[in-house]
Coordinates of C-alpha atoms and ligand atoms in Angstrom, one line a residue:
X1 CA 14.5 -13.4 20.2
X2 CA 17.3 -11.6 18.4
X3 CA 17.2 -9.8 15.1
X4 CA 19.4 -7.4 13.0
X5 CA 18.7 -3.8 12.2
X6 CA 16.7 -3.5 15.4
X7 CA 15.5 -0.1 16.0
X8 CA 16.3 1.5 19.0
X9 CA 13.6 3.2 20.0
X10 CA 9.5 3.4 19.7
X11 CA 10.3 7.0 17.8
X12 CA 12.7 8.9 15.3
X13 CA 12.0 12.5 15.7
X14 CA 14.3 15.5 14.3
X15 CA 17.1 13.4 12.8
X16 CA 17.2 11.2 16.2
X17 CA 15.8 8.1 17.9
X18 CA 13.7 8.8 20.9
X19 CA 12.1 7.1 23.9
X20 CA 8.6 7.9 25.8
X21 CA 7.6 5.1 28.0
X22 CA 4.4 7.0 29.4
X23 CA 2.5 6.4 26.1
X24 CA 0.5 3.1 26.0
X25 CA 2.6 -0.1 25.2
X26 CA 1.9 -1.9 22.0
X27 CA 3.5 -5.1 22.0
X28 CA 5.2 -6.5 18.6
X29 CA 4.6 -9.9 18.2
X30 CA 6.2 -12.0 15.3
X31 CA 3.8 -13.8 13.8
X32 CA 5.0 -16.9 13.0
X33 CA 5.2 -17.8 16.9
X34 CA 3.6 -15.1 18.9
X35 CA 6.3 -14.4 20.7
X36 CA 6.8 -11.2 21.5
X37 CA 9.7 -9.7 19.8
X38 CA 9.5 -5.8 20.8
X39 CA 7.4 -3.3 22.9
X40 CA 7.3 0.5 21.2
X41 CA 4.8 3.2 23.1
X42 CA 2.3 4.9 21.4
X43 CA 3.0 8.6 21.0
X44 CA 1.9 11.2 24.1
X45 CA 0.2 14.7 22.8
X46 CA 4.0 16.2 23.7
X47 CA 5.2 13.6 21.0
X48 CA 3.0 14.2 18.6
X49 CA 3.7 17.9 19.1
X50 CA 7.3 17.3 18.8
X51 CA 7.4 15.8 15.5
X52 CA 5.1 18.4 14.1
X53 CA 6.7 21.3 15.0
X54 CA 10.2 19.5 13.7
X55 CA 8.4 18.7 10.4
X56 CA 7.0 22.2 10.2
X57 CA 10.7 23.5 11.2
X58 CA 12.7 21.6 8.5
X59 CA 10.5 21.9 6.1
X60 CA 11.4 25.6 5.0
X61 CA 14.5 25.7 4.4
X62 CA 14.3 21.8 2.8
X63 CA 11.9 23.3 0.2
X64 CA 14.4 26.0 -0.8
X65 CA 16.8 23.2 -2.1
X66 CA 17.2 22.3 -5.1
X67 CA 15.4 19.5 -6.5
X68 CA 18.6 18.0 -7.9
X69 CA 20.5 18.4 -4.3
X70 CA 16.9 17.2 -2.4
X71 CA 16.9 13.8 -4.7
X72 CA 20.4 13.2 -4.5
X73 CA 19.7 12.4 -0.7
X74 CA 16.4 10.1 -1.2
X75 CA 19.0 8.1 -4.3
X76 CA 21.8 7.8 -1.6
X77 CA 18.9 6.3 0.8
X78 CA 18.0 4.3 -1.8
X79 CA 21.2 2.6 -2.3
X80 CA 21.6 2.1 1.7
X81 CA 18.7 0.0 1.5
X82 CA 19.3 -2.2 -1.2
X83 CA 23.0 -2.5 0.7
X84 CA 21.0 -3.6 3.5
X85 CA 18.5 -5.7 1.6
X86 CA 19.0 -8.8 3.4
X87 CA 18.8 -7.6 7.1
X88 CA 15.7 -5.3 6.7
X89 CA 14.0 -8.3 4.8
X90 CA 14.1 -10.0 8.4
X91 CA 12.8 -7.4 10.1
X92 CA 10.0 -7.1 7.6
X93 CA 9.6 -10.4 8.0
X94 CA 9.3 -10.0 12.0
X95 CA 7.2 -7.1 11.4
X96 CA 4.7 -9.1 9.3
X97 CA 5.2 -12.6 9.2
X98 CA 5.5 -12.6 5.7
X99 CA 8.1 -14.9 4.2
X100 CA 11.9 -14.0 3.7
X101 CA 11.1 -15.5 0.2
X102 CA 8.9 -12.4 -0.7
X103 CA 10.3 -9.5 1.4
X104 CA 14.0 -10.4 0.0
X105 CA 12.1 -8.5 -3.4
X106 CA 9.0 -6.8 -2.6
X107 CA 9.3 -4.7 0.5
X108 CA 13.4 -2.8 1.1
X109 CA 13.6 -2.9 -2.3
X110 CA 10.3 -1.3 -3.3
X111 CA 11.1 1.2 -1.3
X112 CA 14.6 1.8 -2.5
X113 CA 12.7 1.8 -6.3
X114 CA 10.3 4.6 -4.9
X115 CA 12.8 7.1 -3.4
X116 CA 15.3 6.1 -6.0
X117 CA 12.9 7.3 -8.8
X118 CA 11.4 10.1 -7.1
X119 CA 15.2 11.2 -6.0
X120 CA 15.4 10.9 -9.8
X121 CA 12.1 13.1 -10.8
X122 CA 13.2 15.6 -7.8
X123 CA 15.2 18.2 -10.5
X124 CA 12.9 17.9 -13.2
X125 CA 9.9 19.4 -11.3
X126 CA 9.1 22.7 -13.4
X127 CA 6.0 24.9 -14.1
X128 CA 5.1 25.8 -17.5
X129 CA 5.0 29.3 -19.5
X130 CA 1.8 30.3 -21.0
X131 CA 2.0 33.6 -23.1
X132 CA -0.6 35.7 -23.1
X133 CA 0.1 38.3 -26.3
X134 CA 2.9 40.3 -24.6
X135 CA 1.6 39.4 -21.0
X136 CA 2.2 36.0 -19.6
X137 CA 1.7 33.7 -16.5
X138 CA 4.3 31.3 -15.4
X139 CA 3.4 28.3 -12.9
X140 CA 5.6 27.1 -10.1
X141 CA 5.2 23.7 -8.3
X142 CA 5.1 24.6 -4.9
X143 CA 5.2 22.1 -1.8
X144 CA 2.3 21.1 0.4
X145 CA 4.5 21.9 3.4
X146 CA 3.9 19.2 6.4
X147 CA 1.9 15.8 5.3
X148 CA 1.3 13.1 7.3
X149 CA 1.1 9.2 6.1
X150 CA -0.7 6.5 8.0
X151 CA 0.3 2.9 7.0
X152 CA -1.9 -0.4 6.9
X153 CA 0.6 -3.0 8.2
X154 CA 1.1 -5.6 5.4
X155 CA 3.8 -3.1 3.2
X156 CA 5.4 -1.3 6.3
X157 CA 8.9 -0.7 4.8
X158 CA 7.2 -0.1 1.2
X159 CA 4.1 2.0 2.4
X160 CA 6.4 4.3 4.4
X161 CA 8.4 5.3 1.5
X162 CA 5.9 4.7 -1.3
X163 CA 4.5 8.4 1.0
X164 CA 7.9 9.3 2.0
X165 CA 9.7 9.7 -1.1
X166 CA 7.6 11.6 -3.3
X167 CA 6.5 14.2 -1.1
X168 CA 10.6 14.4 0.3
X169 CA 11.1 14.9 -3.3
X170 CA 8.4 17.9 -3.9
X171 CA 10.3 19.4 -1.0
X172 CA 7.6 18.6 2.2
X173 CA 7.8 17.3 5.1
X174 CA 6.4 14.0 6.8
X175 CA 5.3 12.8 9.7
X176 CA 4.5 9.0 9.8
X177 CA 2.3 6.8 11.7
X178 CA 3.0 3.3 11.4
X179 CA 0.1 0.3 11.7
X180 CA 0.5 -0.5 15.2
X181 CA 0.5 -3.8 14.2
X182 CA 3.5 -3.5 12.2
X183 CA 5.7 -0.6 13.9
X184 CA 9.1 -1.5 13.2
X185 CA 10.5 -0.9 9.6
X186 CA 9.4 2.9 9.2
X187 CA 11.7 3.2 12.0
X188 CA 14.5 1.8 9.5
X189 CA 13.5 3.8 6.8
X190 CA 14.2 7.2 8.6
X191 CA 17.2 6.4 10.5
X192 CA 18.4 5.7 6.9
X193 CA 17.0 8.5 5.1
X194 CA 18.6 10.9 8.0
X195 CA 22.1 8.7 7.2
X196 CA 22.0 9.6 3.9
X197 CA 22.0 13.4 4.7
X198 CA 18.6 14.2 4.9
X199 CA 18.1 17.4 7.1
X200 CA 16.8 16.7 10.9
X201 CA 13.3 17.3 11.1
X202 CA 12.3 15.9 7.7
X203 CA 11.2 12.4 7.8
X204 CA 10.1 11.6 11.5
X205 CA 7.9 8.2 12.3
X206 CA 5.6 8.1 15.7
X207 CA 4.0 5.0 16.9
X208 CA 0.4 4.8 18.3
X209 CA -3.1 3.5 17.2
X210 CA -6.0 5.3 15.4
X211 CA -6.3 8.1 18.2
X212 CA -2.5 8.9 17.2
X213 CA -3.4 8.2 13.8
X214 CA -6.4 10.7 14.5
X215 CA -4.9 14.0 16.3
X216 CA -2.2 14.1 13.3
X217 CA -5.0 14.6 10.8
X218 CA -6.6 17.2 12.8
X219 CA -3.6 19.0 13.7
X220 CA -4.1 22.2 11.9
X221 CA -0.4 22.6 11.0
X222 CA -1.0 19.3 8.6
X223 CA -1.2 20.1 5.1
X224 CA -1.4 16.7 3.4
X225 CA -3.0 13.1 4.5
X226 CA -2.0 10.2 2.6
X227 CA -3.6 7.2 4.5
X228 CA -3.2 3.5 3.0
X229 CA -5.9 1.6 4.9
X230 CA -9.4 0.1 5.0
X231 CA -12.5 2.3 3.5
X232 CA -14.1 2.5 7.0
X233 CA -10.7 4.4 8.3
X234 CA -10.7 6.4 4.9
X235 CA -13.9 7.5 5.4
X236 CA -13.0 8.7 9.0
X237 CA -9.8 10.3 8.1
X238 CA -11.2 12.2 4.7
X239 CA -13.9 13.6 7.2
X240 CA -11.0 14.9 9.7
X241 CA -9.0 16.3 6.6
X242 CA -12.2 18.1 5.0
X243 CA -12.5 20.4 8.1
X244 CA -9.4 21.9 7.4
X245 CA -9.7 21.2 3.8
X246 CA -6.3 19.3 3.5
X247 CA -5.3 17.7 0.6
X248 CA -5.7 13.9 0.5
X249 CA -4.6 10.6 -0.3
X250 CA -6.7 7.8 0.0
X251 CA -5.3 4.4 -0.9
X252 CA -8.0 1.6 0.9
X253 CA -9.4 -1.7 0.2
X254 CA -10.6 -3.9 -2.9
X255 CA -12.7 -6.5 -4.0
X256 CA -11.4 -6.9 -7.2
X257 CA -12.2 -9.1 -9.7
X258 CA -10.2 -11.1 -12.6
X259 CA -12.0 -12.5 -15.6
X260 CA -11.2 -15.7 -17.4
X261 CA -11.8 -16.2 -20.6
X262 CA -12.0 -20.0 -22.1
X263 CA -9.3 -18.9 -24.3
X264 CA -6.5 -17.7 -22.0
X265 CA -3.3 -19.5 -21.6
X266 CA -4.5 -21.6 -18.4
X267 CA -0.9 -22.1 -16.6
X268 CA -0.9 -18.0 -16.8
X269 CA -4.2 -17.4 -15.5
X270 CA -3.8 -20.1 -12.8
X271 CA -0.5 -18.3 -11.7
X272 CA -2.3 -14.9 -11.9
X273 CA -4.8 -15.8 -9.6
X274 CA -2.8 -17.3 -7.7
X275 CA -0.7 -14.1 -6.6
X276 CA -3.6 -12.0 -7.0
X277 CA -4.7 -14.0 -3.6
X278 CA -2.0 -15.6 -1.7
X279 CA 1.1 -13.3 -2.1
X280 CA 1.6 -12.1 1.1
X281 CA -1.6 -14.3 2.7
X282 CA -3.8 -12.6 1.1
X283 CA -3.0 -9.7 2.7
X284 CA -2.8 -7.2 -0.6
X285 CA -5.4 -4.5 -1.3
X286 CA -5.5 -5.0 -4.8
X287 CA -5.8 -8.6 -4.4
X288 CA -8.6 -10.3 -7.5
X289 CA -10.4 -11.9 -4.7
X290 CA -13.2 -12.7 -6.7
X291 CA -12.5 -14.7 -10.2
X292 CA -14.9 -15.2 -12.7
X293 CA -13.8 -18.7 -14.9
X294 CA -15.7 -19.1 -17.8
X295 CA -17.9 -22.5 -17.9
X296 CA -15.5 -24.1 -20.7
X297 CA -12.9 -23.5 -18.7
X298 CA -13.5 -23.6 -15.2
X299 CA -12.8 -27.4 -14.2
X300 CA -9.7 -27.6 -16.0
X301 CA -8.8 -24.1 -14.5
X302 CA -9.8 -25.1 -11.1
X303 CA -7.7 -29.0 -11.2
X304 CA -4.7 -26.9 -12.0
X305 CA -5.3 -24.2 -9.1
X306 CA -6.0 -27.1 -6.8
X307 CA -2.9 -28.8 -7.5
X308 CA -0.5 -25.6 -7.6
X309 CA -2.1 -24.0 -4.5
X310 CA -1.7 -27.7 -2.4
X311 CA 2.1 -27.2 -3.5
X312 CA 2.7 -23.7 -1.2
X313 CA 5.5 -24.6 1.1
X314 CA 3.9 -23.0 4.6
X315 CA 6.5 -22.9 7.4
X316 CA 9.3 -20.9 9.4
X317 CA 9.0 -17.6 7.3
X318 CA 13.0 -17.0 7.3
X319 CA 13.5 -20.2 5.9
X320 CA 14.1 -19.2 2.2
X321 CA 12.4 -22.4 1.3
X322 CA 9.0 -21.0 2.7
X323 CA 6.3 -18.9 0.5
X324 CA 3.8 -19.1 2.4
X325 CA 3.3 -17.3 5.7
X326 CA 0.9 -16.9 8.6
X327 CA -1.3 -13.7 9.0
X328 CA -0.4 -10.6 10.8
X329 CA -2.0 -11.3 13.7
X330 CA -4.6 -13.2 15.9
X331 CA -7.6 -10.7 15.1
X332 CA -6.2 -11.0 11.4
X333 CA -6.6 -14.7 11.3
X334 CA -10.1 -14.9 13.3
X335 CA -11.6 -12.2 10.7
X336 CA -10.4 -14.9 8.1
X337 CA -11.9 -17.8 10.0
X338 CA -15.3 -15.9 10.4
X339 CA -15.3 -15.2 6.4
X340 CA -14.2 -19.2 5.9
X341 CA -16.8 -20.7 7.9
X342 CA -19.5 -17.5 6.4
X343 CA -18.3 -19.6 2.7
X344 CA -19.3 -22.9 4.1
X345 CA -22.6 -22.2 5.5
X346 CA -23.7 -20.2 2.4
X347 CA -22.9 -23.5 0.7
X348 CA -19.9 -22.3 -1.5
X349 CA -17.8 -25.5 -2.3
X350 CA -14.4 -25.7 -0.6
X351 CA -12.0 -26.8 -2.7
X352 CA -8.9 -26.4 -1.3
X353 CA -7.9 -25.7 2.3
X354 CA -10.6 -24.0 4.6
X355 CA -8.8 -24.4 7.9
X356 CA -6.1 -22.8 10.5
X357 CA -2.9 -24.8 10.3
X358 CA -1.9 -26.9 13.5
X359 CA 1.4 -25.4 14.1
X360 CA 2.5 -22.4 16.7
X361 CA 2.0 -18.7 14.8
X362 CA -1.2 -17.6 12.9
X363 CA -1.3 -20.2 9.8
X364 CA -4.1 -20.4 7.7
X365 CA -4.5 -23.2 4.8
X366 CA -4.7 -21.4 1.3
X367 CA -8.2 -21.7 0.5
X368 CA -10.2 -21.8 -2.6
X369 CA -14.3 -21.7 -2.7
X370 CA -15.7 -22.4 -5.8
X371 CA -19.0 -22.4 -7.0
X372 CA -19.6 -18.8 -5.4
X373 CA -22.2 -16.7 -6.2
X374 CA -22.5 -12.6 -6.7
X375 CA -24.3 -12.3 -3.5
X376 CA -22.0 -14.5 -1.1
X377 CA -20.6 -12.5 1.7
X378 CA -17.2 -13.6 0.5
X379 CA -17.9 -12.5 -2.7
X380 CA -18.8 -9.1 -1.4
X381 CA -16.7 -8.2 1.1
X382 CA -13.2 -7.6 1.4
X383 CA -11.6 -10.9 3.9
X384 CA -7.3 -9.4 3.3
X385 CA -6.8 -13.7 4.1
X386 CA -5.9 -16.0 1.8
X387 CA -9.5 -16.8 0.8
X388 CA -10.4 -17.4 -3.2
X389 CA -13.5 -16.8 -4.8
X390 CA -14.1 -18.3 -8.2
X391 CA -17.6 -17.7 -9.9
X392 CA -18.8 -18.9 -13.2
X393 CA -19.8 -16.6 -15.8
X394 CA -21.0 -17.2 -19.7
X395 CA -21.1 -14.1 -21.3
X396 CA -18.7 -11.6 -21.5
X397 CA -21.1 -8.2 -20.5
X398 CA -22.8 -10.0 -18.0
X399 CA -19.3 -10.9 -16.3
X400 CA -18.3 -7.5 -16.7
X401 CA -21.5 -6.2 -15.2
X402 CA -21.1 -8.4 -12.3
X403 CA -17.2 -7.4 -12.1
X404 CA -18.2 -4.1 -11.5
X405 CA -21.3 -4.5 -9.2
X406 CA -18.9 -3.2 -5.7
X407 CA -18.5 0.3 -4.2
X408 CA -15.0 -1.1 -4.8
X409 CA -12.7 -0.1 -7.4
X410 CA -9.1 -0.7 -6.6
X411 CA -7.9 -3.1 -9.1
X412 CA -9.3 -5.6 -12.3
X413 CA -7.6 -8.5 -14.6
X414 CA -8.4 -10.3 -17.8
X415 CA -6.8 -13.4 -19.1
X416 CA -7.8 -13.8 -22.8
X417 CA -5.7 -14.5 -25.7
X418 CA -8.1 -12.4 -28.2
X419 CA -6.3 -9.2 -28.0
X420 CA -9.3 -7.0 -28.7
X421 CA -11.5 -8.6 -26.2
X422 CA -8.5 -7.4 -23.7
X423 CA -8.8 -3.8 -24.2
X424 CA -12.9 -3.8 -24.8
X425 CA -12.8 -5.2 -21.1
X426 CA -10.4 -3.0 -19.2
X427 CA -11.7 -0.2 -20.8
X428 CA -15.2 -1.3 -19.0
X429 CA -13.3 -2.3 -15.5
X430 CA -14.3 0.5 -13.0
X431 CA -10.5 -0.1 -11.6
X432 CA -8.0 2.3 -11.2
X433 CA -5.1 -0.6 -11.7
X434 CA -6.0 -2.8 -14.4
X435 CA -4.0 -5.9 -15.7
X436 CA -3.9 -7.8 -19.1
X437 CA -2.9 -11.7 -18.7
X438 CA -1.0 -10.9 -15.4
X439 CA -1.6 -9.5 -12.0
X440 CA -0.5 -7.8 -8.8
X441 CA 2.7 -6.2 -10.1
X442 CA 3.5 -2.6 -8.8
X443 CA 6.3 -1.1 -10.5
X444 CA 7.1 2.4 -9.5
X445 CA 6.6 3.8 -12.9
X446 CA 3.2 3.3 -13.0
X447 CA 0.5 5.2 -11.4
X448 CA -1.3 3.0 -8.5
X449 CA -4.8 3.9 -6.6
X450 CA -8.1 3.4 -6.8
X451 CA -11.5 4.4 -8.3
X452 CA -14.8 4.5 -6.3
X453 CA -14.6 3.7 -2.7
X454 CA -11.3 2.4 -3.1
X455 CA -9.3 5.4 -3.1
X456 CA -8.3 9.5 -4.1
X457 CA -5.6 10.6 -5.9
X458 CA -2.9 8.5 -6.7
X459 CA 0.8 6.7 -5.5
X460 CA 4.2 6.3 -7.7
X461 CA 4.7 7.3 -11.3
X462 CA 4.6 11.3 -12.2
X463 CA 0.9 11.2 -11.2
X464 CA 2.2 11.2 -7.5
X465 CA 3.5 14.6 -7.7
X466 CA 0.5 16.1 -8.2
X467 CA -0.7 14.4 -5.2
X468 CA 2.5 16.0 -2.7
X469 CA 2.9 19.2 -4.7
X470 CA 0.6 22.4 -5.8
X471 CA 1.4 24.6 -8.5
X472 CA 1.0 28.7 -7.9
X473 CA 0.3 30.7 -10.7
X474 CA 1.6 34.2 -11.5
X475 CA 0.8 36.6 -13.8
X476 CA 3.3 38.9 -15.6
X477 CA 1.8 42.1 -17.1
X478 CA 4.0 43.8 -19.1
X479 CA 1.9 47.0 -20.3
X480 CA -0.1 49.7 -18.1
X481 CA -2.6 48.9 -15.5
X482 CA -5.8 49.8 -17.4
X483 CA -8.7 50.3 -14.4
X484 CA -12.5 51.6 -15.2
X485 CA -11.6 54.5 -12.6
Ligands
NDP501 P1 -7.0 0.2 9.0 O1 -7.9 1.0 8.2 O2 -7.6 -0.5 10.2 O3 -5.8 1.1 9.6 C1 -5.0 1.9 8.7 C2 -4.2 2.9 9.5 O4 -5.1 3.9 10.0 C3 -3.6 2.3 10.8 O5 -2.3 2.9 10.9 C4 -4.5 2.7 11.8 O6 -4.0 2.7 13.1 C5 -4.9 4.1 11.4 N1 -6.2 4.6 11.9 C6 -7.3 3.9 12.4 N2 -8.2 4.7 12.7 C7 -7.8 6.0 12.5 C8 -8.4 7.3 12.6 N3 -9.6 7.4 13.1 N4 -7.7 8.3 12.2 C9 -6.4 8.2 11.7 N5 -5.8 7.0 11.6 C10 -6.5 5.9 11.9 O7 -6.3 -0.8 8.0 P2 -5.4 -2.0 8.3 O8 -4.1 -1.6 9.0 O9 -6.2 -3.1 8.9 O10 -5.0 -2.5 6.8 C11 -5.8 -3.2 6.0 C12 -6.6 -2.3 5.1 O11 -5.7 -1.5 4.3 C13 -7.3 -3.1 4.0 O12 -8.6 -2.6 3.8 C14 -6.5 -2.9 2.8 O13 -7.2 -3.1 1.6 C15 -6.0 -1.6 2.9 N6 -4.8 -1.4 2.1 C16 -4.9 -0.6 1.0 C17 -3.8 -0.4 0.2 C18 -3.9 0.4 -1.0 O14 -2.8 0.9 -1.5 N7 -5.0 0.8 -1.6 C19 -2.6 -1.1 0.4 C20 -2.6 -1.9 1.7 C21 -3.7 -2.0 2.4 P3 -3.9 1.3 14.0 O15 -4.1 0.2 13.1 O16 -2.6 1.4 14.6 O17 -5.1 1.5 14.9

């Protein structure tokens, strides 16, 4: 099978492609057939070593830059990419089996958003003054030096600059380890970063599973981690980090809930729920897995989810028609089956779906369980499948209680009409991404992570920097040293 915008090699080190067959070959299947589509080799120590020491290189002189002349590359990237929407859509789409439908808006143009507005923020990155009678102290934001970002494999072209672009813009380095499920599109992202003028060295992607994933974070010329993954990894990879005490980012999984009140506009909620679960197959980390429908509501909410939900048009995934796609893998879809068949036998009520689809690739029937209770493995654990929870609730503290009864804390919605009732609840969600009568959306303006065992520190927005810059603090004295002796 032939595709556009194929990348040339398993690599991009120092401003180049490059090629290492002695590593272990991962094979790239496309989803929607299992065919496979593309072999890349996972990086060798000497790779591994060779992008580091490029980062670590480049990075000096690309932090004495200018903000203004460092963002004016990542905007110029950012423009190549939306040029290029179309064809690096398909390879998402190749990459992950999601449907062209979704990745024509979510994925190469995400990433254009993040390095467009970070190439934006670049100049604008000051200290501050702080007078001190006729002393003062000035502060400079300072970069990290070399990070390193390690990418779950449902956003590859997004997660790869979502890291990339603001810590290009605070004048680092990166080194990036794609899913190995999902190698492809970083690939894209540097060979176009590099074509818009960005220095050699700067931006280089190697391939390889968690061992590759693993000697990065211990490599003591890494500054920065930002992992986007599950809370198992996290926990591995904030261990590695602490030994050298690197700075982190931590963005991992979710249980999160949404609450329905009996007054909310039902179409809204219905649609809310429905992309807080099936956008992408369920394969979102802030997905609202678990929704709590008040009893007034909840039949009529649940007829309308069953009808819209039987509408998804599953298929060929570059069929524009199509929005609904299989999962990332085999594994994916088994881990999804196990949780399915865990739903029936703990006598949740299946409502819709429940089943693989009998066509070639890795389909799985949107499914919605109702009648699920708090202690439900599927209501306590995250399944990244297209698998719905809804649970009844009466009052509104006890289904805030109940919301926030997880070690998770990614992301929370409320659909209510009653204004008030909308703030007194978010303020009470222990979420760090919280949504009022609408879910899932991402912009790049606004700050995205999560609370609890969901996640450190925090992607996009302003709050980003803080997260791929330090600030260095000096103080001015203007008088005579006075000492004791
Ligand atoms: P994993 O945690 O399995 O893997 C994430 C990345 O970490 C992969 O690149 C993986 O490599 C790598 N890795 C695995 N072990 C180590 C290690 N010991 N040291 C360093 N790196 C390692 O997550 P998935 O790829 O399965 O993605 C799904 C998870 O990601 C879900 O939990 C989801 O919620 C979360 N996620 C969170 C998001 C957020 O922003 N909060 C967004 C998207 C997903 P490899 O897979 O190649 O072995």
């Amino acid at each position: 099978m032939t595709y556009p915008t194929q990348p040339t090699a398993s690599h991009f080190i120092d401003g180049q492609y490059v090629e290492d067959r002695s590593g272990t070959p991962i094979p790239v299947v496309y989803p929607a057939t299992g065919e496979v589509i593309a072999t890349v080799y996972a990086a060798t120590p000497a790779i591994i070593d060779r992008a580091l020491t490029a980062a670590g290189r480049a990075q000096k002189a690309w932090g004495q830059m200018t903000g203004t002349q460092r963002g004016r590359i990542l905007r110029r990237a950012a423009d190549i990419l939306r040029d290029r929407n179309h064809d690096l859509s398909v390879l998402e789409t190749m990459d992950t089996g999601k449907p062209l439908q979704e990745t024509l808006v979510a994925d190469a143009t995400s990433a254009a958003d993040a390095l467009e507005y970070f190439g934006g923020l670049a100049g604008s990155l000051t200290g501050e003054h702080i007078q001190l009678g006729a002393d003062f102290v000035y502060t400079k934001r300072e970069p990290l030096g070399v990070c390193v970002g390690i990418g779950a494999w449902n956003y590859p072209t997004q997660i790869a600059a979502w890291k990339g672009a603001p810590a290009l813009a605070c004048g680092n380095a990166m080194v990036f380890k794609p899913s190995e499920t999902t190698p492809l599109c970083a690939l894209k992202v540097a060979e176009i970063l590099h074509e818009a003028g960005l220095p050699a060295g700067l931006y280089n992607v190697i391939q390889g599973m968690g061992e590759v994933g693993a000697a990065l974070v211990t490599d003591p010329r890494v500054d920065k981690v930002s992992l986007t993954g599950s809370v198992p990894t996290g926990r591995k990879v904030y261990a590695a980090a602490a030994a050298h005490i690197k700075h982190v980012t931590m963005e991992l999984g979710g249980k999160s809930p949404i609450l329905v009140f009996d007054d909310a506009d039902i179409e809204d909620a219905v649609g809310g729920a429905i992309l807080g679960n099936f956008y992408s197959s369920g394969q979102v980390c802030s997905n609202g897995t678990r929704v709590f429908v008040q009893k007034g509501i909840k039949e009529a909410f649940l007829k309308r989810l069953k009808e819209r939900v039987e509408t998804a048009i599953l298929g060929d995934p570059l069929d524009e028609a199509t929005n609904f796609g299989p999962m990332v893998s085999e594994r994916q879809m088994n881990i999804v089956l196990g949780y399915i068949e865990a739903g029936k036998a703990e006598g949740a009520r299946l409502v819709t779906g429940g089943t693989r689809v009998d066509r070639a690739g890795y389909f799985l029937a949107p499914t919605v369980f109702a009648d699920v209770t708090d202690d439900m493995s599927i209501a306590r654990e995250e399944i990244f499948g297209p698998v719905m929870s809804v649970l009844d609730f009466t009052d509104e503290a006890d289904a805030i209680a109940r919301a926030n009864d997880t070690d998770f804390g990614l992301a929370a919605g409320v659909f209510t009409r009653d204004l008030t009732r909308a703030h007194r609840v978010v303020a009470a969600f222990e979420a760090g991404t919280c949504y009022i009568n609408t879910y899932n959306l991402a912009p790049v303006e606004a700050p995205f992570g999560g609370s609890k065992m969901s996640g450190v520190g925090r992607e996009n927005s302003k709050a980003a920097i803080e997260h791929y810059s330090q600030l260095k603090s000096v103080y001015v004295a203007m008088g005579k040293v006075e000492a004791p002796y």
